[in-house]
PDB file of C-alpha atoms in Angstrom:
ATOM      1  CA  MET U   1     -36.573  69.309  33.437  1.00  0.00           C
ATOM      2  CA  ILE U   2     -34.811  66.174  32.641  1.00  0.00           C
ATOM      3  CA  SER U   3     -34.868  65.069  28.933  1.00  0.00           C
ATOM      4  CA  LEU U   4     -36.719  62.085  28.220  1.00  0.00           C
ATOM      5  CA  SER U   5     -33.413  60.188  26.750  1.00  0.00           C
ATOM      6  CA  GLN U   6     -31.626  61.053  30.026  1.00  0.00           C
ATOM      7  CA  LEU U   7     -34.803  60.071  32.172  1.00  0.00           C
ATOM      8  CA  LEU U   8     -35.125  56.837  30.037  1.00  0.00           C
ATOM      9  CA  LEU U   9     -31.212  56.062  30.495  1.00  0.00           C
ATOM     10  CA  PHE U  10     -31.433  56.507  34.211  1.00  0.00           C
ATOM     11  CA  ALA U  11     -34.567  54.278  34.480  1.00  0.00           C
ATOM     12  CA  GLY U  12     -32.101  51.651  32.763  1.00  0.00           C
ATOM     13  CA  ALA U  13     -29.746  51.945  35.474  1.00  0.00           C
ATOM     14  CA  ALA U  14     -32.292  51.787  38.121  1.00  0.00           C
ATOM     15  CA  LEU U  15     -33.681  48.724  36.290  1.00  0.00           C
ATOM     16  CA  LEU U  16     -30.494  47.254  36.325  1.00  0.00           C
ATOM     17  CA  MET U  17     -29.518  47.604  40.112  1.00  0.00           C
ATOM     18  CA  ALA U  18     -32.960  46.593  41.104  1.00  0.00           C
ATOM     19  CA  LEU U  19     -32.385  43.159  39.306  1.00  0.00           C
ATOM     20  CA  THR U  20     -29.029  42.836  40.884  1.00  0.00           C
ATOM     21  CA  PRO U  21     -29.617  40.420  43.821  1.00  0.00           C
ATOM     22  CA  GLY U  22     -29.003  42.233  47.228  1.00  0.00           C
ATOM     23  CA  PRO U  23     -30.020  42.281  50.787  1.00  0.00           C
ATOM     24  CA  ASN U  24     -33.613  43.180  49.812  1.00  0.00           C
ATOM     25  CA  MET U  25     -34.214  40.546  47.570  1.00  0.00           C
ATOM     26  CA  LEU U  26     -32.887  37.705  49.396  1.00  0.00           C
ATOM     27  CA  TYR U  27     -34.734  38.899  52.505  1.00  0.00           C
ATOM     28  CA  LEU U  28     -37.705  39.205  50.441  1.00  0.00           C
ATOM     29  CA  LEU U  29     -37.021  35.813  48.694  1.00  0.00           C
ATOM     30  CA  SER U  30     -36.395  33.794  51.703  1.00  0.00           C
ATOM     31  CA  ARG U  31     -39.147  35.420  53.996  1.00  0.00           C
ATOM     32  CA  SER U  32     -41.817  34.551  51.352  1.00  0.00           C
ATOM     33  CA  LEU U  33     -40.529  31.027  51.234  1.00  0.00           C
ATOM     34  CA  CYS U  34     -40.578  30.589  54.813  1.00  0.00           C
ATOM     35  CA  GLN U  35     -43.761  32.204  55.954  1.00  0.00           C
ATOM     36  CA  GLY U  36     -45.712  32.616  52.704  1.00  0.00           C
ATOM     37  CA  ARG U  37     -46.652  35.168  50.183  1.00  0.00           C
ATOM     38  CA  MET U  38     -48.675  37.554  52.529  1.00  0.00           C
ATOM     39  CA  ALA U  39     -45.706  37.853  54.989  1.00  0.00           C
ATOM     40  CA  GLY U  40     -43.371  38.512  51.808  1.00  0.00           C
ATOM     41  CA  ILE U  41     -45.635  41.404  50.985  1.00  0.00           C
ATOM     42  CA  MET U  42     -45.888  42.912  54.206  1.00  0.00           C
ATOM     43  CA  SER U  43     -42.020  42.881  54.328  1.00  0.00           C
ATOM     44  CA  TRP U  44     -42.106  44.279  51.056  1.00  0.00           C
ATOM     45  CA  CYS U  45     -44.070  47.506  52.407  1.00  0.00           C
ATOM     46  CA  GLY U  46     -41.391  48.337  54.953  1.00  0.00           C
ATOM     47  CA  VAL U  47     -38.713  47.863  52.021  1.00  0.00           C
ATOM     48  CA  VAL U  48     -40.775  50.159  49.753  1.00  0.00           C
ATOM     49  CA  LEU U  49     -40.798  52.831  52.523  1.00  0.00           C
ATOM     50  CA  GLY U  50     -37.200  52.272  52.919  1.00  0.00           C
ATOM     51  CA  PHE U  51     -36.684  53.448  49.205  1.00  0.00           C
ATOM     52  CA  SER U  52     -38.528  56.446  49.924  1.00  0.00           C
ATOM     53  CA  VAL U  53     -36.765  57.420  52.981  1.00  0.00           C
ATOM     54  CA  HIS U  54     -33.142  57.057  50.619  1.00  0.00           C
ATOM     55  CA  MET U  55     -34.784  58.769  48.029  1.00  0.00           C
ATOM     56  CA  LEU U  56     -35.994  61.731  50.223  1.00  0.00           C
ATOM     57  CA  CYS U  57     -32.661  62.104  52.046  1.00  0.00           C
ATOM     58  CA  ALA U  58     -30.792  62.147  48.805  1.00  0.00           C
ATOM     59  CA  ALA U  59     -33.318  64.869  46.977  1.00  0.00           C
ATOM     60  CA  ILE U  60     -33.510  67.082  49.920  1.00  0.00           C
ATOM     61  CA  GLY U  61     -29.747  67.357  50.967  1.00  0.00           C
ATOM     62  CA  LEU U  62     -27.181  65.167  49.699  1.00  0.00           C
ATOM     63  CA  THR U  63     -27.827  65.429  46.036  1.00  0.00           C
ATOM     64  CA  ALA U  64     -27.379  69.016  45.979  1.00  0.00           C
ATOM     65  CA  LEU U  65     -24.186  69.021  48.473  1.00  0.00           C
ATOM     66  CA  PHE U  66     -21.949  66.885  46.265  1.00  0.00           C
ATOM     67  CA  MET U  67     -23.261  68.432  43.130  1.00  0.00           C
ATOM     68  CA  THR U  68     -21.937  71.833  44.592  1.00  0.00           C
ATOM     69  CA  ILE U  69     -18.666  70.303  45.675  1.00  0.00           C
ATOM     70  CA  PRO U  70     -16.584  69.035  42.865  1.00  0.00           C
ATOM     71  CA  LEU U  71     -13.811  66.753  45.136  1.00  0.00           C
ATOM     72  CA  GLY U  72     -16.628  65.638  47.364  1.00  0.00           C
ATOM     73  CA  TYR U  73     -18.880  64.464  44.240  1.00  0.00           C
ATOM     74  CA  GLU U  74     -15.318  62.882  42.631  1.00  0.00           C
ATOM     75  CA  LEU U  75     -14.716  61.001  45.876  1.00  0.00           C
ATOM     76  CA  LEU U  76     -17.921  59.785  46.117  1.00  0.00           C
ATOM     77  CA  LYS U  77     -17.893  58.626  42.621  1.00  0.00           C
ATOM     78  CA  VAL U  78     -14.644  56.385  42.974  1.00  0.00           C
ATOM     79  CA  ALA U  79     -16.542  55.013  46.315  1.00  0.00           C
ATOM     80  CA  GLY U  80     -19.593  54.035  44.487  1.00  0.00           C
ATOM     81  CA  ALA U  81     -17.310  52.194  41.488  1.00  0.00           C
ATOM     82  CA  LEU U  82     -15.483  50.453  44.103  1.00  0.00           C
ATOM     83  CA  TYR U  83     -18.303  49.487  46.051  1.00  0.00           C
ATOM     84  CA  LEU U  84     -19.717  48.493  42.482  1.00  0.00           C
ATOM     85  CA  LEU U  85     -16.294  46.213  41.938  1.00  0.00           C
ATOM     86  CA  TRP U  86     -16.660  44.462  45.796  1.00  0.00           C
ATOM     87  CA  LEU U  87     -20.240  43.573  44.858  1.00  0.00           C
ATOM     88  CA  ALA U  88     -18.915  41.797  41.814  1.00  0.00           C
ATOM     89  CA  TRP U  89     -16.461  40.185  43.267  1.00  0.00           C
ATOM     90  CA  GLN U  90     -18.734  39.054  45.999  1.00  0.00           C
ATOM     91  CA  GLY U  91     -20.317  37.103  43.519  1.00  0.00           C
ATOM     92  CA  ILE U  92     -17.722  35.272  41.897  1.00  0.00           C
ATOM     93  CA  ARG U  93     -14.895  34.624  44.845  1.00  0.00           C
ATOM     94  CA  PRO U  94     -14.503  30.994  46.107  1.00  0.00           C
ATOM     95  CA  GLY U  95     -17.387  30.022  47.879  1.00  0.00           C
ATOM     96  CA  ALA U  96     -20.069  32.363  47.065  1.00  0.00           C
ATOM     97  CA  ARG U  97     -23.445  31.492  47.161  1.00  0.00           C
ATOM     98  CA  SER U  98     -26.166  32.753  44.948  1.00  0.00           C
ATOM     99  CA  PRO U  99     -28.600  35.760  46.573  1.00  0.00           C
ATOM    100  CA  PHE U 100     -31.147  32.866  45.001  1.00  0.00           C
ATOM    101  CA  GLU U 101     -30.344  29.843  47.553  1.00  0.00           C
ATOM    102  CA  PRO U 102     -32.719  31.170  50.464  1.00  0.00           C
ATOM    103  CA  THR U 103     -31.686  31.320  53.971  1.00  0.00           C
ATOM    104  CA  ALA U 104     -34.174  29.863  56.586  1.00  0.00           C
ATOM    105  CA  LEU U 105     -36.077  32.798  58.713  1.00  0.00           C
ATOM    106  CA  ALA U 106     -38.345  32.315  61.762  1.00  0.00           C
ATOM    107  CA  ALA U 107     -41.854  33.334  61.462  1.00  0.00           C
ATOM    108  CA  GLN U 108     -42.485  36.796  62.355  1.00  0.00           C
ATOM    109  CA  SER U 109     -45.742  39.051  63.311  1.00  0.00           C
ATOM    110  CA  PRO U 110     -46.940  41.105  60.463  1.00  0.00           C
ATOM    111  CA  GLY U 111     -45.592  44.402  62.339  1.00  0.00           C
ATOM    112  CA  ARG U 112     -42.398  42.742  62.780  1.00  0.00           C
ATOM    113  CA  LEU U 113     -42.205  41.715  59.125  1.00  0.00           C
ATOM    114  CA  PHE U 114     -42.859  45.531  58.101  1.00  0.00           C
ATOM    115  CA  LEU U 115     -40.331  46.694  60.589  1.00  0.00           C
ATOM    116  CA  MET U 116     -37.425  44.098  58.978  1.00  0.00           C
ATOM    117  CA  GLY U 117     -38.283  44.977  55.724  1.00  0.00           C
ATOM    118  CA  LEU U 118     -37.879  48.800  56.428  1.00  0.00           C
ATOM    119  CA  LEU U 119     -34.414  48.539  58.234  1.00  0.00           C
ATOM    120  CA  THR U 120     -33.246  45.924  55.461  1.00  0.00           C
ATOM    121  CA  SER U 121     -33.768  48.485  53.016  1.00  0.00           C
ATOM    122  CA  VAL U 122     -32.643  51.677  54.955  1.00  0.00           C
ATOM    123  CA  LEU U 123     -29.403  49.764  55.943  1.00  0.00           C
ATOM    124  CA  ASN U 124     -29.088  48.553  52.367  1.00  0.00           C
ATOM    125  CA  PRO U 125     -25.672  50.157  51.317  1.00  0.00           C
ATOM    126  CA  LYS U 126     -26.480  49.070  47.279  1.00  0.00           C
ATOM    127  CA  VAL U 127     -29.441  51.273  47.816  1.00  0.00           C
ATOM    128  CA  ALA U 128     -27.376  54.115  49.450  1.00  0.00           C
ATOM    129  CA  ILE U 129     -24.467  53.950  46.790  1.00  0.00           C
ATOM    130  CA  PHE U 130     -26.599  54.042  44.063  1.00  0.00           C
ATOM    131  CA  TYR U 131     -28.666  57.470  45.127  1.00  0.00           C
ATOM    132  CA  LEU U 132     -25.191  58.831  46.114  1.00  0.00           C
ATOM    133  CA  SER U 133     -22.881  58.271  43.046  1.00  0.00           C
ATOM    134  CA  VAL U 134     -24.969  57.217  40.256  1.00  0.00           C
ATOM    135  CA  LEU U 135     -28.059  59.778  41.022  1.00  0.00           C
ATOM    136  CA  PRO U 136     -26.318  62.689  40.660  1.00  0.00           C
ATOM    137  CA  GLN U 137     -24.686  61.957  37.359  1.00  0.00           C
ATOM    138  CA  PHE U 138     -28.209  62.512  35.745  1.00  0.00           C
ATOM    139  CA  ILE U 139     -28.700  66.003  37.229  1.00  0.00           C
ATOM    140  CA  ALA U 140     -28.157  69.258  35.719  1.00  0.00           C
ATOM    141  CA  PRO U 141     -28.003  72.605  37.746  1.00  0.00           C
ATOM    142  CA  ASP U 142     -28.608  74.750  34.830  1.00  0.00           C
ATOM    143  CA  ALA U 143     -31.704  72.371  33.611  1.00  0.00           C
ATOM    144  CA  GLY U 144     -33.837  73.820  36.957  1.00  0.00           C
ATOM    145  CA  SER U 145     -34.307  72.982  40.417  1.00  0.00           C
ATOM    146  CA  VAL U 146     -31.904  70.501  41.656  1.00  0.00           C
ATOM    147  CA  LEU U 147     -34.676  69.141  44.344  1.00  0.00           C
ATOM    148  CA  SER U 148     -37.353  68.698  41.774  1.00  0.00           C
ATOM    149  CA  GLN U 149     -34.760  66.800  39.285  1.00  0.00           C
ATOM    150  CA  SER U 150     -33.847  64.553  42.487  1.00  0.00           C
ATOM    151  CA  LEU U 151     -37.518  63.992  43.409  1.00  0.00           C
ATOM    152  CA  GLN U 152     -38.377  62.969  39.695  1.00  0.00           C
ATOM    153  CA  LEU U 153     -35.469  60.641  39.318  1.00  0.00           C
ATOM    154  CA  GLY U 154     -35.926  59.069  42.793  1.00  0.00           C
ATOM    155  CA  THR U 155     -39.619  58.506  42.278  1.00  0.00           C
ATOM    156  CA  VAL U 156     -38.764  56.414  39.085  1.00  0.00           C
ATOM    157  CA  GLN U 157     -35.962  54.462  41.106  1.00  0.00           C
ATOM    158  CA  VAL U 158     -38.531  53.823  44.095  1.00  0.00           C
ATOM    159  CA  LEU U 159     -41.168  52.406  41.602  1.00  0.00           C
ATOM    160  CA  ILE U 160     -38.968  50.424  39.546  1.00  0.00           C
ATOM    161  CA  SER U 161     -37.185  49.178  42.581  1.00  0.00           C
ATOM    162  CA  ALA U 162     -40.913  48.510  44.027  1.00  0.00           C
ATOM    163  CA  VAL U 163     -42.105  46.375  40.941  1.00  0.00           C
ATOM    164  CA  VAL U 164     -39.161  44.174  40.721  1.00  0.00           C
ATOM    165  CA  ASN U 165     -39.051  43.245  44.377  1.00  0.00           C
ATOM    166  CA  LEU U 166     -42.883  42.748  44.580  1.00  0.00           C
ATOM    167  CA  MET U 167     -42.199  40.266  41.371  1.00  0.00           C
ATOM    168  CA  VAL U 168     -39.897  38.447  43.771  1.00  0.00           C
ATOM    169  CA  ALA U 169     -42.025  38.144  46.533  1.00  0.00           C
ATOM    170  CA  LEU U 170     -44.985  36.979  44.884  1.00  0.00           C
ATOM    171  CA  SER U 171     -42.650  34.342  42.758  1.00  0.00           C
ATOM    172  CA  ALA U 172     -40.563  33.266  45.442  1.00  0.00           C
ATOM    173  CA  ALA U 173     -41.423  29.732  45.488  1.00  0.00           C
ATOM    174  CA  ARG U 174     -41.570  29.383  41.598  1.00  0.00           C
ATOM    175  CA  LEU U 175     -38.109  31.196  41.356  1.00  0.00           C
ATOM    176  CA  ALA U 176     -36.216  29.031  44.246  1.00  0.00           C
ATOM    177  CA  LEU U 177     -37.945  25.720  42.594  1.00  0.00           C
ATOM    178  CA  TRP U 178     -36.690  26.704  39.056  1.00  0.00           C
ATOM    179  CA  PHE U 179     -32.952  27.062  40.482  1.00  0.00           C
ATOM    180  CA  ALA U 180     -33.109  24.085  42.327  1.00  0.00           C
ATOM    181  CA  ARG U 181     -33.533  22.510  39.214  1.00  0.00           C
ATOM    182  CA  HIS U 182     -31.190  24.218  37.270  1.00  0.00           C
ATOM    183  CA  ARG U 183     -28.336  24.557  39.476  1.00  0.00           C
ATOM    184  CA  LEU U 184     -26.128  25.235  36.539  1.00  0.00           C
ATOM    185  CA  TRP U 185     -27.578  28.601  36.278  1.00  0.00           C
ATOM    186  CA  LEU U 186     -27.082  29.716  39.793  1.00  0.00           C
ATOM    187  CA  ALA U 187     -23.362  30.022  38.874  1.00  0.00           C
ATOM    188  CA  VAL U 188     -24.134  31.421  35.650  1.00  0.00           C
ATOM    189  CA  GLN U 189     -26.247  34.049  37.550  1.00  0.00           C
ATOM    190  CA  ARG U 190     -23.565  35.140  39.760  1.00  0.00           C
ATOM    191  CA  TYR U 191     -21.151  35.519  36.889  1.00  0.00           C
ATOM    192  CA  VAL U 192     -23.364  37.463  34.818  1.00  0.00           C
ATOM    193  CA  MET U 193     -24.169  39.828  37.503  1.00  0.00           C
ATOM    194  CA  ALA U 194     -20.355  40.129  38.623  1.00  0.00           C
ATOM    195  CA  THR U 195     -19.650  41.414  34.952  1.00  0.00           C
ATOM    196  CA  VAL U 196     -22.369  43.804  34.794  1.00  0.00           C
ATOM    197  CA  LEU U 197     -21.199  45.316  37.897  1.00  0.00           C
ATOM    198  CA  GLY U 198     -18.076  45.525  36.831  1.00  0.00           C
ATOM    199  CA  LEU U 199     -18.721  47.534  33.705  1.00  0.00           C
ATOM    200  CA  LEU U 200     -20.826  49.678  35.367  1.00  0.00           C
ATOM    201  CA  ALA U 201     -18.028  50.604  37.921  1.00  0.00           C
ATOM    202  CA  VAL U 202     -16.100  51.296  34.854  1.00  0.00           C
ATOM    203  CA  ARG U 203     -18.428  53.319  33.548  1.00  0.00           C
ATOM    204  CA  LEU U 204     -18.818  55.574  36.278  1.00  0.00           C
ATOM    205  CA  LEU U 205     -15.580  56.169  36.551  1.00  0.00           C
ATOM    206  CA  ALA U 206     -14.876  56.920  33.121  1.00  0.00           C
ATOM    207  CA  GLN U 207     -17.987  59.458  32.910  1.00  0.00           C
ATOM    208  CA  GLY U 208     -17.299  62.805  33.852  1.00  0.00           C
ATOM    209  CA  ARG U 209     -19.332  65.288  35.871  1.00  0.00           C
ATOM    210  CA  SER U 210     -22.589  66.073  33.446  1.00  0.00           C
TER     211      SER U 210
END
C-alpha cells in the first residue's frame, strides 16, 4: 500500500499539473465561452474519459515496464523534465499568449463536443508525460502490486483533474471577465506557471528512483 505521505505528495503534484494551463483547460474555457456552460460540461465529460484512458494505459503496462527497466526509466525521466522546461518556455517566450485568453470556436452538437473533449484529452502530451515520468516515482515495487498502486494513484489524479477542469468549465465567463479587467495578471500568471514548471523539472531530474 502507498503511504499517506506519498499519497498526499502525489496529490499535490497532480493538483499542480491540473492547475497548469494546457490544451484541456484552454479548450474547456473557450468552448464554455463560445457555446455556453452545458457545452463546456459535455466537453468536460469527454476530457475526463480521456484522463481515464491515460490512467488505465499507464496502470496496465507502461508504469510496470519503466519501473523494471532502469535505463528506460531514466530516459523517460529526462524526457519528462525537458518537456516541462519546454512548457515553461512556451509561457514566457516572446509573443506568448496566456491560455486564459480564449479562442473563438464554432458551435457543435453534444456528441461532437464529447468526442472533441475526449480527443483533446487523449492527445494532450501534458497528461501523458505526467503519467510516464511523474507517476512511476511514487510507486515502490516492494510495497505491493504495481498495478494496484498505479490504479490508486491514477484515480487520485483523475479525480483532482476532473474537479479542476469542471471548475474551469463552470466559471469560464467569470475567469475571462476577471482577466479582461486585470490584464497584468495574464502576464503574471504566465511567469508564475513557468517558474513552477521549471522547478518541477529540476526536481524531477534531481530525484532518484524510489
